[in-house]
PDB file of C-alpha atoms in Angstrom:
ATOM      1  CA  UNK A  23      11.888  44.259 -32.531  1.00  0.00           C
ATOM      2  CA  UNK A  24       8.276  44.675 -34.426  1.00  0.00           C
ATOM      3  CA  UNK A  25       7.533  42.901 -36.875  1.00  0.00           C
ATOM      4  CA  UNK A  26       7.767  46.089 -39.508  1.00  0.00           C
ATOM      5  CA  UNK A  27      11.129  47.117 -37.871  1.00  0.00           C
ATOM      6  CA  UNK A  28      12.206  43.178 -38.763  1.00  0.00           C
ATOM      7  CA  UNK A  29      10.974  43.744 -42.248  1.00  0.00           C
ATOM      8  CA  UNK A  30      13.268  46.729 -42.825  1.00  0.00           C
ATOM      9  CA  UNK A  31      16.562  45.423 -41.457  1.00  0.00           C
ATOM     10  CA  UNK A  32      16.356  42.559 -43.661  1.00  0.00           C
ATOM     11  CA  UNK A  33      16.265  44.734 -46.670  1.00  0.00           C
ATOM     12  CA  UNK A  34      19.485  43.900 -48.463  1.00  0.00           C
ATOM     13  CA  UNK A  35      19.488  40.626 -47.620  1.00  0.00           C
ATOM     14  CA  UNK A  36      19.520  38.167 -50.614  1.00  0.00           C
ATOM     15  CA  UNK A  37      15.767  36.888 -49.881  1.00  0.00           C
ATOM     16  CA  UNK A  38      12.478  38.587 -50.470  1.00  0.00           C
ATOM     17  CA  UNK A  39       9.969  38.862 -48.206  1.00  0.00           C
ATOM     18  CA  UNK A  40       6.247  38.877 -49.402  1.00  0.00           C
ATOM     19  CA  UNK A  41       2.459  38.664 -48.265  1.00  0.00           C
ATOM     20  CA  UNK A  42      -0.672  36.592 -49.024  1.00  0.00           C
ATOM     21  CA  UNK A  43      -3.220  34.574 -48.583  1.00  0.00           C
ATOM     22  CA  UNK A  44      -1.745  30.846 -48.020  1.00  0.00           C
ATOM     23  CA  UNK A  45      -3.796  27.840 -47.591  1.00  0.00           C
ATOM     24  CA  UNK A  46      -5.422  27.791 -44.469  1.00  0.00           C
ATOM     25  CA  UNK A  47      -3.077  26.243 -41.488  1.00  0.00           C
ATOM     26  CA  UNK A  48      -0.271  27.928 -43.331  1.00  0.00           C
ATOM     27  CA  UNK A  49       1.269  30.583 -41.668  1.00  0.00           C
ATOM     28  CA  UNK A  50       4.348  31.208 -43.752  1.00  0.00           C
ATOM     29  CA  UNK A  51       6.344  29.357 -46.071  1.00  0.00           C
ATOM     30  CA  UNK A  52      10.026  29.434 -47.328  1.00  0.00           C
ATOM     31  CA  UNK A  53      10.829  28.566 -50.744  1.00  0.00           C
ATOM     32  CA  UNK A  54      14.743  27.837 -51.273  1.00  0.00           C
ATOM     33  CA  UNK A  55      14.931  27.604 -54.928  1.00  0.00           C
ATOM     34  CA  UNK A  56      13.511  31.424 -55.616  1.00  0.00           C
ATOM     35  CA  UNK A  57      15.013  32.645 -52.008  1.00  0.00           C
ATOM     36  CA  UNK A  58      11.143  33.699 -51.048  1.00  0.00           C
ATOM     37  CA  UNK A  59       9.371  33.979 -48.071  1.00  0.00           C
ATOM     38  CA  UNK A  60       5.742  34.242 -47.831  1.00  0.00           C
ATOM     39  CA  UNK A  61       3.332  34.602 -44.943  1.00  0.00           C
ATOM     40  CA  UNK A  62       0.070  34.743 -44.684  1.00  0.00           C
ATOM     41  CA  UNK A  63      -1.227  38.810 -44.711  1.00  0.00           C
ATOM     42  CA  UNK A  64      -4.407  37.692 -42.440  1.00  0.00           C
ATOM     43  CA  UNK A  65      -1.962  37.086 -39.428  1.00  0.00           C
ATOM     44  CA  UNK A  66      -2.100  39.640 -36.760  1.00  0.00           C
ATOM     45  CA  UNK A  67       1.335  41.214 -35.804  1.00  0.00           C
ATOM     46  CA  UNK A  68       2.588  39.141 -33.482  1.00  0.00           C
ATOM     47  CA  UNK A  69       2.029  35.870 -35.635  1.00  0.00           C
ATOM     48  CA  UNK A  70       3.777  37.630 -38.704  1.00  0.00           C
ATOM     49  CA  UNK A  71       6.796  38.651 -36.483  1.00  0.00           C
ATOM     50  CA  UNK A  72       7.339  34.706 -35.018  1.00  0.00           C
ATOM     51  CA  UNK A  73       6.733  33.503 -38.347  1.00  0.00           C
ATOM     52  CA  UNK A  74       9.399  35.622 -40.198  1.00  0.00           C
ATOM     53  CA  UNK A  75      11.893  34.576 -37.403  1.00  0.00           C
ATOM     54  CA  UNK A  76      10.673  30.699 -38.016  1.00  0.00           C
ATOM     55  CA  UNK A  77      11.504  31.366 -41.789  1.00  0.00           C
ATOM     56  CA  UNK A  78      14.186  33.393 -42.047  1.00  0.00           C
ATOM     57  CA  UNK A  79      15.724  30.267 -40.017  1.00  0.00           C
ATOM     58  CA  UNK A  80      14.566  28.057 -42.812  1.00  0.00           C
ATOM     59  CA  UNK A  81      16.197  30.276 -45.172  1.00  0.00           C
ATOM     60  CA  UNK A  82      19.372  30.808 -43.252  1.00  0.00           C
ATOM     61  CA  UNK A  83      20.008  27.140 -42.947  1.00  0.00           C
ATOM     62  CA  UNK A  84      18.902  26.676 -46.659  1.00  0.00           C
ATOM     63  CA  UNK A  85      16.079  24.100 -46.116  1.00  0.00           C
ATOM     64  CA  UNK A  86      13.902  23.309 -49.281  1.00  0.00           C
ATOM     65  CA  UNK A  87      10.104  24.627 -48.754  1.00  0.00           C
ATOM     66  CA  UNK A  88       7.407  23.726 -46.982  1.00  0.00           C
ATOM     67  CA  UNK A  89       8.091  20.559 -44.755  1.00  0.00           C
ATOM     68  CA  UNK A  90       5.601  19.403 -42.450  1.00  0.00           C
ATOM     69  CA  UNK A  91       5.317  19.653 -38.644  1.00  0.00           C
ATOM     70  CA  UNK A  92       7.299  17.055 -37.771  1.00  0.00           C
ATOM     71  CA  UNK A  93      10.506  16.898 -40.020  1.00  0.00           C
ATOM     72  CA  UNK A  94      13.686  17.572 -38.600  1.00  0.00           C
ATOM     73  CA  UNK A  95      13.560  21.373 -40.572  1.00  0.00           C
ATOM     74  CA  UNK A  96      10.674  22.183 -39.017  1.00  0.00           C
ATOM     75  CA  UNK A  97      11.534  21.121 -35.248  1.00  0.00           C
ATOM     76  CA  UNK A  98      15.152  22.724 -35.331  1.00  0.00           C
ATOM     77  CA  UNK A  99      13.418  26.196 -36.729  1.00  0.00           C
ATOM     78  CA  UNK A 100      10.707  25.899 -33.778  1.00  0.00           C
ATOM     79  CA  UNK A 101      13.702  25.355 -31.281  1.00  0.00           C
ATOM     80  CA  UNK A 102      15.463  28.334 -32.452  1.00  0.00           C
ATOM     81  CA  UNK A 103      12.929  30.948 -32.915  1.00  0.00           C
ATOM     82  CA  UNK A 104      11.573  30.292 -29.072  1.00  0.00           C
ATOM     83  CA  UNK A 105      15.261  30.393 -28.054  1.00  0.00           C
ATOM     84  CA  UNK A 106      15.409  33.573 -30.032  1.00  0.00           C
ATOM     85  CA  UNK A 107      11.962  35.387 -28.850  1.00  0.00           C
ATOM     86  CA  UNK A 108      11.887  34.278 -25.199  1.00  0.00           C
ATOM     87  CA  UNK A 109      14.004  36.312 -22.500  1.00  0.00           C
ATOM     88  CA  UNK A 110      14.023  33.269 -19.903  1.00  0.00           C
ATOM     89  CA  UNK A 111      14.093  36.743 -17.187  1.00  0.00           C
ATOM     90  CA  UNK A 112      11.473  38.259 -18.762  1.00  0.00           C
ATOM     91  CA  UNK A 113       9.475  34.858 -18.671  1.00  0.00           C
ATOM     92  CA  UNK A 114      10.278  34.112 -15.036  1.00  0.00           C
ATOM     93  CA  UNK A 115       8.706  37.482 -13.922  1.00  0.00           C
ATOM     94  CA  UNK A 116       5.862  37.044 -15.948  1.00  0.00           C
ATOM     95  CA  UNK A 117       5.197  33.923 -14.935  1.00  0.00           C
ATOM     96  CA  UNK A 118       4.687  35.246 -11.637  1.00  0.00           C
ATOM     97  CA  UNK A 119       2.272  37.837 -12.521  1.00  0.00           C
ATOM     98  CA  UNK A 120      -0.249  36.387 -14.895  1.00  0.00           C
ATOM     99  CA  UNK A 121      -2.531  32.921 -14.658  1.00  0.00           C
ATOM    100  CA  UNK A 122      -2.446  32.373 -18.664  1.00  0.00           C
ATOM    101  CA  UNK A 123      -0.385  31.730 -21.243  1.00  0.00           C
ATOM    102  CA  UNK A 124      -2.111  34.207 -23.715  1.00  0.00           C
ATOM    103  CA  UNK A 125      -1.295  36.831 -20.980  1.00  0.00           C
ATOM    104  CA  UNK A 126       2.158  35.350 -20.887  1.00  0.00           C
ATOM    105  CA  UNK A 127       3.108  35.527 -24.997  1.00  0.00           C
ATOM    106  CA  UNK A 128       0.953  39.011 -25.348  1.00  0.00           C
ATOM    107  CA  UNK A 129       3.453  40.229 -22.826  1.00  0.00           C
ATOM    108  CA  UNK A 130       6.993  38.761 -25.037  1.00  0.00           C
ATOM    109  CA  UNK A 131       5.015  39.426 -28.234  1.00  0.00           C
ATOM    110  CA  UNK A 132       4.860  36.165 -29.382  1.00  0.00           C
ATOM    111  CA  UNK A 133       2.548  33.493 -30.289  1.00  0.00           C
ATOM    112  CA  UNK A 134       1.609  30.744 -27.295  1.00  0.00           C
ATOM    113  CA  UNK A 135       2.702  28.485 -29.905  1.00  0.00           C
ATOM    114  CA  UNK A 136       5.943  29.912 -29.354  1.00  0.00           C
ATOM    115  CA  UNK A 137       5.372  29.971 -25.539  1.00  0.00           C
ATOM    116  CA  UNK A 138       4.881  26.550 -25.652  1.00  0.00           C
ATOM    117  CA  UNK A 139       7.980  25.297 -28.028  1.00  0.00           C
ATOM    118  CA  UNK A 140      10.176  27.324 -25.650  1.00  0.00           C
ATOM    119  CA  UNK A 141       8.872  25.692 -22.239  1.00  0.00           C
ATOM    120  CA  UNK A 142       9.334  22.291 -24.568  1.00  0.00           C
ATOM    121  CA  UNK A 143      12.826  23.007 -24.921  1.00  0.00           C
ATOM    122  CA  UNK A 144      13.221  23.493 -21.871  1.00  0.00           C
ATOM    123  CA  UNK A 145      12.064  20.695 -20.155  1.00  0.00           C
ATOM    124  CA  UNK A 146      14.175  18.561 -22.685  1.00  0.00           C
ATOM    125  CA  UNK A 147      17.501  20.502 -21.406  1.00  0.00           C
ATOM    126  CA  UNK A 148      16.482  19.600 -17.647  1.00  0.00           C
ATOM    127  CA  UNK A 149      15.543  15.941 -18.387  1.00  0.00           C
ATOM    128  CA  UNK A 150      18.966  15.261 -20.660  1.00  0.00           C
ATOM    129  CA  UNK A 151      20.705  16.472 -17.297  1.00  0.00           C
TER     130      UNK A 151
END
């Protein structure tokens, strides 16, 4: 799904979507307390799209803003949007047919930061085995 197709089946739902210009480094934010998401309108498509999954996740668990990069809100929302983006078929077979990871996430429309947080995953899964 694009993100504008994301951005209209979400209407109805009790939170509001928004642009603009965040701090730099700030992609999106959630905000529990007025149910609002913002991201950051300079983002290319692909980045807005990842980053409404990553907050909508924020929302649906009911987390409490902006946390940083390594609180236990932020990890579990990075878990689940890779594991919600990435089609581990779709990833094999590309894998196979490009060198890079840009190549690779341009392909599954998502960010390599994305990429990468999926492949994290991952490996965690194979070494609790």
């Amino acid at each position: 799904m694009t993100y504008g197709a994301m951005r209209r089946a979400i209407i109805g739902l009790p939170v509001t979507v928004s642009s603009a210009i965040l701090p730099d480094g700030l992609w999106g934010c959630y905000d529990d307390a007025t149910e609002v998401i913002l991201i950051d309108r300079r983002l290319m498509y692909t980045a807005k799209r990842c980053t409404l999954v990553h907050e909508l996740l924020h929302w649906k668990h009911g987390d409490d803003g902006c946390a940083n990069d390594r609180s236990k809100q932020e990890r579990r929302c990075r878990t689940q949007t890779a594991l919600l983006l990435v089609d581990s078929v779709e990833l094999a077979l590309l894998e196979r047919m490009y060198e890079y990871d840009w190549q690779i996430a341009d392909e599954l429309d998502i960010t390599t930061q994305v990429l990468e947080d999926y492949r994290q995953v991952m490996a965690e899964r194979v070494s609790i085995i």
